Amino acid sequence: MSGLGMGSISAGAVRLGRRVCVLGVAALVVMTGSWLFLGAGPVRAVVAWAGLVVLVGCVGAVAGQVRSGGRVSRAEAYGAALASVQGAAGTRPRGVPPAPGTLHGTRWVWIRVTSVAVAVVSTAVLAACLGFAQPERSATAAALADAGYVVEELPIVAVDDAEAAGSSSRSATTARYTVELPSASGGEATAATFRAYNGKGVREVGETYQVAYAPERPGLGAVGDTSAEAVEARLAGRALPYRNIPFVAAGWAIAVVVAVAVATGVASRPRRERRVAGDWVAVRATVAGQAEHIEVQEGKQGEGKGGAHSSRYACLVLRSEAGEDVPLAVAAKLSAAAPLLTGSAGWLLWNPLGGGGADGKAKVTADFVADDGWQLPGRVPGAVAARIAAGPRGPLPTDDGRRTRLLELGGFWPRTVPMGLLVGMLVAAVAVGALLMPVNGGWRTWTALVIVLAPLLGQLLAKEADAPVAA
């Protein structure tokens, strides 16, 4: 660990990382939901700006952690995590220590990885809805909503001040349109102008728009859009018409579920505290290093879909006392973790009836408990777990008094974030703030791209392109 100890990476980084994972993702989700589903008013304004303040605070806190102590490599952060849990069992007894009677839960490992996945999805949705779903927040809309309005299809008599989001004639545009509002008393029509967004170019003179106006007070002006539902949404200050909300909400929910599923596939689902019973599988093993495991699964026969397919993934190799190599998939960058863990001896434990791997295909949740007193969660390939479980096993010695601590290799991730990425995230936050301002126009689409591209560019420009530790 190159002399790096807990004095140079404090436990405060772990607490900060947990707060950022929870508060930052919650702020993103709340901001996105408020912008999509709430009408204009103090509630949406407070929620959106409060969420932005929380996000900026999270980025600032991580930047302060990096600036105060300096950025460290992933291997150094892993080393600090290992140093913080070694020796948890106190003075080691001679010989082979028994397995602990209780294994720790692993919710924070899952939360960290899942937070990253949900944050990526929510950031993309937030950027899209801020850039493309532009609610009406003008005084005209508020006056019409109070005066009582009607929505009618009226022809355009003039078009000017068009702003295109691209060079194509079919690019999304905003422009100022002029229509003539009919008089309730049958007199002369009153000209009224409004700005409107069109996703397919500019409407021409003679084409029609759905327009809201007050028949008794045409001097209040007008608000127009491509459909009556969109006009109603603009008058209410909503970013989306009611008919679009279920589809957007469903798409967002599906994307989040997929992100959570992918994260769970990386870190495995969160595990509660568990009692180690005598029917558990226990293997005495020593960490031998890192290797690529090739898992072959038989395909379904029939309809030409038979045959086998394989998957490859990096894993930690544990060498059992019988000389068998047992692969353990862990949520960490193994090139940094394996050198620190190699040579550690301990118990590899899993419950054969605990779900997963019953058919020899899915990975089985397992934990490696080192003699040094730390517990590393992971997963063993189903076929390997089934083969070991089917073999002869002796009694499993357990000790309810044995103390262990969970090894969260990614717990110190705030100290590993490149400053370039943090700067990119602050630029993205400024872009979010600009899009929260009550000003519409074609510039919003380009500004929304900054929210997505600034963090990526900041990461690319970092001196050491090393992404934040997520596991």
Short mmCIF file of C-alpha atoms in Angstrom, two decimals:
data_model
loop_
_atom_site.label_atom_id
_atom_site.label_comp_id
_atom_site.label_asym_id
_atom_site.label_seq_id
_atom_site.Cartn_x
_atom_site.Cartn_y
_atom_site.Cartn_z
CA MET A 1 0.00 0.00 0.00
CA SER A 2 3.07 2.21 -0.32
CA GLY A 3 2.85 3.45 3.24
CA LEU A 4 -0.64 4.85 2.76
CA GLY A 5 -2.76 4.54 5.88
CA MET A 6 -5.94 5.76 7.39
CA GLY A 7 -4.21 8.96 8.40
CA SER A 8 -4.08 10.11 4.77
CA ILE A 9 -7.53 8.83 3.76
CA SER A 10 -9.98 9.41 6.58
CA ALA A 11 -13.17 7.49 7.26
CA GLY A 12 -15.03 10.73 6.53
CA ALA A 13 -14.68 9.96 2.83
CA VAL A 14 -16.81 6.85 3.33
CA ARG A 15 -19.58 8.78 5.07
CA LEU A 16 -19.44 11.50 2.42
CA GLY A 17 -19.65 8.94 -0.37
CA ARG A 18 -22.76 7.38 1.15
CA ARG A 19 -24.48 10.75 1.54
CA VAL A 20 -23.68 11.73 -2.03
CA CYS A 21 -25.01 8.43 -3.39
CA VAL A 22 -28.34 8.89 -1.61
CA LEU A 23 -28.84 12.67 -1.73
CA GLY A 24 -27.44 13.24 -5.21
CA VAL A 25 -29.57 10.58 -6.87
CA ALA A 26 -32.66 11.66 -4.91
CA ALA A 27 -32.11 15.26 -6.03
CA LEU A 28 -31.82 14.20 -9.69
CA VAL A 29 -34.99 12.12 -9.54
CA VAL A 30 -37.00 14.81 -7.73
CA MET A 31 -35.81 17.56 -10.11
CA THR A 32 -36.71 15.51 -13.16
CA GLY A 33 -40.10 14.53 -11.81
CA SER A 34 -41.01 18.07 -10.81
CA TRP A 35 -40.08 19.50 -14.21
CA LEU A 36 -42.01 16.86 -16.11
CA PHE A 37 -45.15 16.50 -14.04
CA LEU A 38 -45.77 19.75 -12.12
CA GLY A 39 -47.19 22.98 -13.43
CA ALA A 40 -45.47 26.34 -13.10
CA GLY A 41 -45.62 27.76 -9.63
CA PRO A 42 -43.75 28.10 -6.37
CA VAL A 43 -43.79 24.35 -5.66
CA ARG A 44 -41.95 23.42 -8.84
CA ALA A 45 -39.58 26.36 -8.51
CA VAL A 46 -38.65 25.46 -4.93
CA VAL A 47 -38.25 21.76 -5.69
CA ALA A 48 -36.16 22.31 -8.84
CA TRP A 49 -33.85 24.91 -7.35
CA ALA A 50 -33.50 23.00 -4.08
CA GLY A 51 -32.52 19.89 -6.05
CA LEU A 52 -29.91 21.89 -7.97
CA VAL A 53 -28.49 23.28 -4.71
CA VAL A 54 -28.19 19.73 -3.35
CA LEU A 55 -26.41 18.55 -6.49
CA VAL A 56 -23.96 21.45 -6.44
CA GLY A 57 -23.39 20.80 -2.74
CA CYS A 58 -22.59 17.14 -3.43
CA VAL A 59 -20.09 18.04 -6.16
CA GLY A 60 -18.56 20.74 -3.96
CA ALA A 61 -18.22 18.36 -1.02
CA VAL A 62 -16.42 15.77 -3.15
CA ALA A 63 -14.18 18.48 -4.62
CA GLY A 64 -13.35 19.67 -1.10
CA GLN A 65 -12.46 16.14 -0.08
CA VAL A 66 -10.11 15.81 -3.05
CA ARG A 67 -8.52 19.24 -2.58
CA SER A 68 -7.98 18.86 1.16
CA GLY A 69 -6.24 15.51 1.01
CA GLY A 70 -5.28 15.12 -2.64
CA ARG A 71 -6.59 12.70 -5.16
CA VAL A 72 -5.50 9.07 -4.77
CA SER A 73 -5.43 6.19 -7.20
CA ARG A 74 -7.98 3.44 -7.11
CA ALA A 75 -5.38 1.01 -5.74
CA GLU A 76 -4.58 3.42 -2.88
CA ALA A 77 -8.28 3.80 -2.08
CA TYR A 78 -8.66 0.02 -2.06
CA GLY A 79 -5.61 -0.23 0.20
CA ALA A 80 -7.12 2.25 2.65
CA ALA A 81 -10.36 0.26 2.69
CA LEU A 82 -8.42 -2.93 3.41
CA ALA A 83 -6.36 -1.29 6.15
CA SER A 84 -9.54 -0.04 7.82
CA VAL A 85 -10.93 -3.56 8.31
CA GLN A 86 -7.82 -5.67 8.87
CA GLY A 87 -7.40 -7.02 12.34
CA ALA A 88 -11.09 -6.68 13.20
CA ALA A 89 -10.99 -10.07 14.84
CA GLY A 90 -8.39 -8.89 17.34
CA THR A 91 -5.53 -11.24 18.17
CA ARG A 92 -5.68 -14.18 15.81
CA PRO A 93 -5.75 -17.58 17.48
CA ARG A 94 -3.24 -20.16 16.43
CA GLY A 95 -4.34 -22.51 13.72
CA VAL A 96 -7.38 -22.11 11.52
CA PRO A 97 -9.95 -19.69 12.96
CA PRO A 98 -13.58 -20.81 12.83
CA ALA A 99 -16.06 -19.18 10.48
CA PRO A 100 -18.09 -16.33 12.00
CA GLY A 101 -21.59 -17.18 13.15
CA THR A 102 -23.02 -14.10 11.40
CA LEU A 103 -22.24 -12.45 8.06
CA HIS A 104 -22.72 -8.72 7.53
CA GLY A 105 -25.26 -7.23 5.15
CA THR A 106 -24.00 -5.70 1.91
CA ARG A 107 -26.53 -2.98 1.07
CA TRP A 108 -23.99 -0.16 0.54
CA VAL A 109 -22.09 -2.08 -2.12
CA TRP A 110 -25.33 -2.41 -4.09
CA ILE A 111 -26.41 1.18 -3.37
CA ARG A 112 -23.16 2.64 -4.75
CA VAL A 113 -23.32 0.80 -8.05
CA THR A 114 -27.07 1.29 -8.42
CA SER A 115 -26.74 5.02 -7.70
CA VAL A 116 -24.32 5.44 -10.57
CA ALA A 117 -26.66 3.62 -12.97
CA VAL A 118 -29.76 5.55 -11.88
CA ALA A 119 -27.87 8.86 -11.95
CA VAL A 120 -26.78 8.31 -15.57
CA VAL A 121 -30.35 7.57 -16.67
CA SER A 122 -31.88 10.42 -14.69
CA THR A 123 -29.28 12.91 -15.96
CA ALA A 124 -30.14 12.01 -19.55
CA VAL A 125 -33.88 12.34 -18.86
CA LEU A 126 -33.37 15.64 -17.02
CA ALA A 127 -31.30 17.06 -19.87
CA ALA A 128 -33.88 15.98 -22.44
CA CYS A 129 -36.85 17.37 -20.55
CA LEU A 130 -35.11 20.67 -19.78
CA GLY A 131 -34.00 21.10 -23.36
CA PHE A 132 -37.07 19.93 -25.27
CA ALA A 133 -40.05 20.17 -22.88
CA GLN A 134 -40.35 23.93 -22.54
CA PRO A 135 -43.21 25.05 -20.29
CA GLU A 136 -44.89 28.42 -20.82
CA ARG A 137 -44.14 30.80 -17.94
CA SER A 138 -45.15 34.15 -19.46
CA ALA A 139 -47.44 36.76 -17.99
CA THR A 140 -49.79 36.26 -20.95
CA ALA A 141 -50.38 32.61 -20.03
CA ALA A 142 -51.09 33.53 -16.42
CA ALA A 143 -53.51 36.30 -17.46
CA LEU A 144 -55.39 34.02 -19.85
CA ALA A 145 -55.67 31.29 -17.23
CA ASP A 146 -57.28 33.78 -14.84
CA ALA A 147 -59.56 35.52 -17.39
CA GLY A 148 -61.20 32.46 -18.89
CA TYR A 149 -60.06 31.39 -22.33
CA VAL A 150 -61.03 29.34 -25.34
CA VAL A 151 -58.79 27.30 -27.63
CA GLU A 152 -59.41 27.58 -31.36
CA GLU A 153 -57.55 26.73 -34.56
CA LEU A 154 -56.52 30.01 -36.22
CA PRO A 155 -54.50 30.76 -39.38
CA ILE A 156 -51.06 32.33 -39.16
CA VAL A 157 -50.82 35.76 -40.76
CA ALA A 158 -47.12 36.52 -40.09
CA VAL A 159 -43.96 34.70 -38.97
CA ASP A 160 -40.70 36.26 -37.78
CA ASP A 161 -37.80 35.95 -35.34
CA ALA A 162 -37.28 32.24 -35.99
CA GLU A 163 -34.53 30.40 -34.07
CA ALA A 164 -33.52 26.98 -35.39
CA ALA A 165 -31.75 24.30 -33.36
CA GLY A 166 -29.96 23.07 -36.49
CA SER A 167 -29.16 23.89 -40.11
CA SER A 168 -31.81 21.62 -41.64
CA SER A 169 -35.15 23.05 -42.74
CA ARG A 170 -36.79 20.35 -40.62
CA SER A 171 -34.85 21.21 -37.47
CA ALA A 172 -36.74 22.09 -34.30
CA THR A 173 -37.43 25.81 -34.15
CA THR A 174 -39.02 28.49 -32.04
CA ALA A 175 -40.54 31.48 -33.81
CA ARG A 176 -42.91 34.38 -33.22
CA TYR A 177 -46.26 33.83 -34.93
CA THR A 178 -49.01 36.38 -35.47
CA VAL A 179 -52.71 35.47 -35.66
CA GLU A 180 -55.89 37.52 -35.71
CA LEU A 181 -58.20 36.99 -32.74
CA PRO A 182 -61.92 37.25 -33.59
CA SER A 183 -63.93 39.83 -31.66
CA ALA A 184 -66.72 38.59 -29.40
CA SER A 185 -68.88 41.57 -30.50
CA GLY A 186 -68.33 40.94 -34.18
CA GLY A 187 -65.99 43.88 -34.69
CA GLU A 188 -62.52 43.96 -36.18
CA ALA A 189 -60.09 41.16 -35.33
CA THR A 190 -57.22 41.88 -32.96
CA ALA A 191 -53.69 40.90 -33.96
CA ALA A 192 -51.80 38.89 -31.35
CA THR A 193 -48.33 37.35 -31.38
CA PHE A 194 -46.86 34.44 -29.46
CA ARG A 195 -43.69 32.40 -29.50
CA ALA A 196 -44.10 28.69 -30.13
CA TYR A 197 -41.87 25.63 -30.47
CA ASN A 198 -42.17 23.32 -33.46
CA GLY A 199 -40.18 20.12 -33.74
CA LYS A 200 -40.37 20.05 -37.56
CA GLY A 201 -39.31 23.40 -38.93
CA VAL A 202 -41.21 26.70 -39.10
CA ARG A 203 -44.95 26.99 -39.73
CA GLU A 204 -45.70 29.12 -42.79
CA VAL A 205 -48.25 31.89 -43.29
CA GLY A 206 -51.64 30.34 -43.98
CA GLU A 207 -51.00 27.27 -41.86
CA THR A 208 -52.87 26.97 -38.59
CA TYR A 209 -52.04 26.84 -34.91
CA GLN A 210 -54.12 25.94 -31.88
CA VAL A 211 -54.47 29.26 -30.06
CA ALA A 212 -55.79 30.15 -26.62
CA TYR A 213 -57.22 33.63 -26.07
CA ALA A 214 -59.87 35.42 -24.00
CA PRO A 215 -62.86 36.29 -26.28
CA GLU A 216 -63.99 39.15 -24.04
CA ARG A 217 -60.48 40.54 -23.60
CA PRO A 218 -58.46 39.95 -26.81
CA GLY A 219 -56.00 42.57 -25.71
CA LEU A 220 -54.53 40.09 -23.22
CA GLY A 221 -52.81 38.33 -26.13
CA ALA A 222 -52.60 34.67 -27.10
CA VAL A 223 -50.71 31.45 -26.48
CA GLY A 224 -50.40 28.93 -29.28
CA ASP A 225 -49.05 25.45 -29.93
CA THR A 226 -49.38 22.54 -32.31
CA SER A 227 -52.23 20.85 -30.42
CA ALA A 228 -54.99 21.84 -28.01
CA GLU A 229 -53.51 19.56 -25.34
CA ALA A 230 -50.15 21.30 -25.67
CA VAL A 231 -51.83 24.69 -25.34
CA GLU A 232 -53.59 23.57 -22.15
CA ALA A 233 -50.24 22.36 -20.78
CA ARG A 234 -48.57 25.69 -21.56
CA LEU A 235 -51.33 27.65 -19.84
CA ALA A 236 -50.89 25.46 -16.77
CA GLY A 237 -47.11 25.86 -17.00
CA ARG A 238 -46.53 22.11 -17.42
CA ALA A 239 -43.69 20.84 -19.58
CA LEU A 240 -45.86 18.05 -21.04
CA PRO A 241 -49.51 17.62 -21.99
CA TYR A 242 -51.40 15.21 -19.75
CA ARG A 243 -51.70 12.64 -22.52
CA ASN A 244 -47.89 12.43 -22.85
CA ILE A 245 -47.12 12.14 -19.14
CA PRO A 246 -47.94 8.39 -18.77
CA PHE A 247 -45.71 7.47 -21.72
CA VAL A 248 -42.79 9.59 -20.51
CA ALA A 249 -43.19 8.31 -16.95
CA ALA A 250 -43.33 4.70 -18.16
CA GLY A 251 -40.25 5.15 -20.34
CA TRP A 252 -38.34 6.75 -17.50
CA ALA A 253 -39.40 4.00 -15.09
CA ILE A 254 -38.37 1.27 -17.53
CA ALA A 255 -34.98 2.89 -18.05
CA VAL A 256 -34.45 3.10 -14.28
CA VAL A 257 -35.48 -0.54 -13.81
CA VAL A 258 -33.03 -1.60 -16.52
CA ALA A 259 -30.29 0.47 -14.86
CA VAL A 260 -31.02 -1.12 -11.48
CA ALA A 261 -31.00 -4.59 -13.07
CA VAL A 262 -27.62 -3.94 -14.71
CA ALA A 263 -26.21 -2.60 -11.44
CA THR A 264 -27.55 -5.62 -9.57
CA GLY A 265 -25.87 -7.85 -12.12
CA VAL A 266 -22.57 -6.12 -11.33
CA ALA A 267 -22.81 -5.88 -7.55
CA SER A 268 -25.47 -8.57 -6.86
CA ARG A 269 -28.59 -7.75 -4.91
CA PRO A 270 -28.24 -6.34 -1.39
CA ARG A 271 -27.91 -9.01 1.29
CA ARG A 272 -29.25 -8.88 4.81
CA GLU A 273 -27.31 -9.99 7.83
CA ARG A 274 -27.28 -13.79 7.74
CA ARG A 275 -26.69 -16.57 10.21
CA VAL A 276 -24.14 -19.20 9.14
CA ALA A 277 -25.63 -22.63 9.69
CA GLY A 278 -24.12 -26.09 9.59
CA ASP A 279 -25.61 -26.87 6.17
CA TRP A 280 -23.71 -24.02 4.50
CA VAL A 281 -20.92 -24.80 2.05
CA ALA A 282 -17.53 -23.79 3.43
CA VAL A 283 -14.25 -23.94 1.52
CA ARG A 284 -10.87 -23.13 3.02
CA ALA A 285 -9.05 -21.13 0.38
CA THR A 286 -6.30 -18.60 -0.28
CA VAL A 287 -6.54 -15.68 -2.71
CA ALA A 288 -4.29 -16.60 -5.63
CA GLY A 289 -4.82 -13.54 -7.85
CA GLN A 290 -6.96 -12.53 -10.77
CA ALA A 291 -8.05 -14.44 -13.87
CA GLU A 292 -10.66 -14.44 -16.62
CA HIS A 293 -13.37 -17.00 -16.07
CA ILE A 294 -15.08 -18.52 -19.09
CA GLU A 295 -18.55 -19.81 -18.29
CA VAL A 296 -20.16 -22.14 -20.82
CA GLN A 297 -23.93 -22.67 -20.76
CA GLU A 298 -25.97 -25.03 -22.86
CA GLY A 299 -28.59 -23.40 -25.08
CA LYS A 300 -32.17 -24.59 -25.48
CA GLN A 301 -32.74 -27.28 -28.05
CA GLY A 302 -35.36 -26.99 -30.78
CA GLU A 303 -36.17 -24.41 -33.43
CA GLY A 304 -32.51 -24.23 -34.41
CA LYS A 305 -31.50 -22.55 -31.15
CA GLY A 306 -29.51 -25.36 -29.65
CA GLY A 307 -25.83 -25.34 -28.81
CA ALA A 308 -23.79 -23.68 -26.11
CA HIS A 309 -22.79 -20.09 -25.49
CA SER A 310 -20.09 -18.70 -23.26
CA SER A 311 -19.52 -15.56 -21.23
CA ARG A 312 -16.25 -14.13 -19.99
CA TYR A 313 -15.65 -12.00 -16.94
CA ALA A 314 -12.77 -11.17 -14.66
CA CYS A 315 -12.80 -12.74 -11.23
CA LEU A 316 -10.75 -13.22 -8.10
CA VAL A 317 -9.21 -16.70 -7.98
CA LEU A 318 -9.38 -18.56 -4.67
CA ARG A 319 -7.27 -21.72 -4.41
CA SER A 320 -8.81 -24.30 -2.12
CA GLU A 321 -6.86 -26.65 0.13
CA ALA A 322 -7.74 -29.39 -2.36
CA GLY A 323 -5.93 -27.46 -5.09
CA GLU A 324 -9.08 -26.38 -6.97
CA ASP A 325 -9.37 -22.84 -8.30
CA VAL A 326 -12.70 -21.26 -7.33
CA PRO A 327 -13.60 -18.04 -9.20
CA LEU A 328 -15.22 -15.27 -7.13
CA ALA A 329 -16.79 -12.33 -8.99
CA VAL A 330 -16.56 -9.15 -6.93
CA ALA A 331 -17.75 -5.57 -7.60
CA ALA A 332 -14.31 -3.97 -7.91
CA LYS A 333 -11.57 -3.31 -10.42
CA LEU A 334 -9.54 -6.46 -9.97
CA SER A 335 -6.31 -5.12 -11.46
CA ALA A 336 -6.18 -2.82 -8.41
CA ALA A 337 -7.76 -5.12 -5.83
CA ALA A 338 -6.14 -8.48 -6.59
CA PRO A 339 -2.54 -7.51 -5.68
CA LEU A 340 -3.74 -6.25 -2.29
CA LEU A 341 -5.74 -9.39 -1.49
CA THR A 342 -3.41 -12.06 -2.90
CA GLY A 343 -2.11 -14.37 -0.20
CA SER A 344 -5.03 -13.84 2.20
CA ALA A 345 -6.43 -17.08 3.60
CA GLY A 346 -9.90 -17.65 4.92
CA TRP A 347 -13.32 -19.24 4.48
CA LEU A 348 -15.44 -19.02 1.34
CA LEU A 349 -19.05 -19.43 2.50
CA TRP A 350 -22.43 -19.69 0.82
CA ASN A 351 -25.85 -21.13 1.51
CA PRO A 352 -26.73 -23.79 -1.09
CA LEU A 353 -30.44 -23.23 -0.35
CA GLY A 354 -30.24 -19.45 -0.38
CA GLY A 355 -31.42 -19.01 -3.97
CA GLY A 356 -29.49 -18.62 -7.19
CA GLY A 357 -27.45 -21.31 -8.86
CA ALA A 358 -29.92 -24.09 -8.17
CA ASP A 359 -29.88 -24.96 -11.90
CA GLY A 360 -26.12 -24.62 -12.12
CA LYS A 361 -26.39 -21.48 -14.29
CA ALA A 362 -26.97 -18.39 -12.16
CA LYS A 363 -24.17 -17.17 -9.93
CA VAL A 364 -24.44 -17.99 -6.23
CA THR A 365 -23.99 -15.23 -3.67
CA ALA A 366 -20.96 -16.03 -1.54
CA ASP A 367 -18.68 -14.28 0.94
CA PHE A 368 -14.97 -14.70 1.56
CA VAL A 369 -14.10 -14.21 5.24
CA ALA A 370 -10.36 -13.74 5.65
CA ASP A 371 -8.47 -14.85 8.72
CA ASP A 372 -7.54 -11.16 9.15
CA GLY A 373 -11.16 -10.42 10.05
CA TRP A 374 -12.65 -8.90 6.88
CA GLN A 375 -15.57 -10.09 4.79
CA LEU A 376 -15.64 -9.62 1.01
CA PRO A 377 -19.00 -10.21 -0.76
CA GLY A 378 -19.03 -11.79 -4.19
CA ARG A 379 -20.55 -14.52 -6.34
CA VAL A 380 -19.43 -17.97 -7.42
CA PRO A 381 -20.44 -19.38 -10.85
CA GLY A 382 -23.44 -21.67 -10.45
CA ALA A 383 -21.79 -24.70 -12.05
CA VAL A 384 -18.74 -24.42 -9.79
CA ALA A 385 -20.90 -23.95 -6.69
CA ALA A 386 -23.08 -26.94 -7.57
CA ARG A 387 -20.05 -29.17 -8.11
CA ILE A 388 -18.49 -28.21 -4.79
CA ALA A 389 -21.80 -28.53 -2.92
CA ALA A 390 -22.31 -32.04 -4.35
CA GLY A 391 -18.97 -33.23 -2.96
CA PRO A 392 -18.27 -34.51 0.54
CA ARG A 393 -18.13 -31.82 3.23
CA GLY A 394 -16.97 -32.00 6.80
CA PRO A 395 -18.46 -30.17 9.77
CA LEU A 396 -18.36 -26.35 9.62
CA PRO A 397 -16.84 -24.82 12.76
CA THR A 398 -18.46 -21.48 13.62
CA ASP A 399 -17.91 -18.98 16.40
CA ASP A 400 -20.69 -16.53 17.28
CA GLY A 401 -18.17 -14.38 19.11
CA ARG A 402 -15.84 -13.89 16.17
CA ARG A 403 -15.84 -10.25 15.01
CA THR A 404 -15.47 -9.37 11.35
CA ARG A 405 -15.94 -6.20 9.29
CA LEU A 406 -17.29 -5.79 5.78
CA LEU A 407 -14.63 -4.88 3.21
CA GLU A 408 -16.15 -2.13 1.02
CA LEU A 409 -13.41 -1.69 -1.55
CA GLY A 410 -15.21 1.25 -3.13
CA GLY A 411 -16.05 2.99 0.12
CA PHE A 412 -13.39 5.70 -0.36
CA TRP A 413 -14.47 6.62 -3.89
CA PRO A 414 -14.77 10.42 -3.23
CA ARG A 415 -10.96 10.61 -3.02
CA THR A 416 -10.54 8.99 -6.46
CA VAL A 417 -12.59 11.40 -8.58
CA PRO A 418 -10.54 13.41 -11.14
CA MET A 419 -10.82 17.18 -10.78
CA GLY A 420 -11.58 17.41 -14.49
CA LEU A 421 -14.72 15.37 -13.97
CA LEU A 422 -15.76 17.54 -11.03
CA VAL A 423 -15.29 20.69 -13.12
CA GLY A 424 -17.37 19.12 -15.88
CA MET A 425 -20.13 18.33 -13.39
CA LEU A 426 -20.12 21.93 -12.12
CA VAL A 427 -20.43 23.19 -15.71
CA ALA A 428 -23.36 20.80 -16.19
CA ALA A 429 -24.97 22.20 -13.01
CA VAL A 430 -24.62 25.74 -14.39
CA ALA A 431 -26.34 24.56 -17.59
CA VAL A 432 -29.19 23.10 -15.51
CA GLY A 433 -29.54 26.43 -13.71
CA ALA A 434 -29.71 28.28 -17.04
CA LEU A 435 -32.47 25.97 -18.26
CA LEU A 436 -34.45 26.51 -15.06
CA MET A 437 -34.68 30.22 -15.88
CA PRO A 438 -37.99 31.37 -17.43
CA VAL A 439 -36.56 31.97 -20.91
CA ASN A 440 -37.38 29.76 -23.89
CA GLY A 441 -35.71 29.48 -27.27
CA GLY A 442 -33.73 27.25 -29.60
CA TRP A 443 -30.63 27.70 -27.44
CA ARG A 444 -32.14 25.35 -24.85
CA THR A 445 -31.42 22.27 -26.97
CA TRP A 446 -27.71 23.07 -27.23
CA THR A 447 -27.49 23.95 -23.54
CA ALA A 448 -29.10 20.61 -22.67
CA LEU A 449 -26.28 18.83 -24.50
CA VAL A 450 -23.81 20.51 -22.15
CA ILE A 451 -25.42 18.69 -19.21
CA VAL A 452 -24.48 15.35 -20.78
CA LEU A 453 -21.24 16.22 -22.57
CA ALA A 454 -19.49 18.41 -19.96
CA PRO A 455 -18.85 15.58 -17.43
CA LEU A 456 -17.69 13.28 -20.25
CA LEU A 457 -15.32 15.91 -21.62
CA GLY A 458 -14.04 16.67 -18.12
CA GLN A 459 -13.26 13.01 -17.62
CA LEU A 460 -11.43 12.79 -20.95
CA LEU A 461 -9.36 15.86 -20.17
CA ALA A 462 -8.40 14.62 -16.70
CA LYS A 463 -4.67 13.96 -16.33
CA GLU A 464 -5.36 10.43 -15.20
CA ALA A 465 -8.44 9.01 -16.92
CA ASP A 466 -9.65 6.99 -13.98
CA ALA A 467 -13.43 6.92 -13.39
CA PRO A 468 -14.85 7.12 -9.84
CA VAL A 469 -14.86 3.85 -7.95
CA ALA A 470 -18.43 2.57 -8.02
CA ALA A 471 -17.96 -0.67 -6.13
#
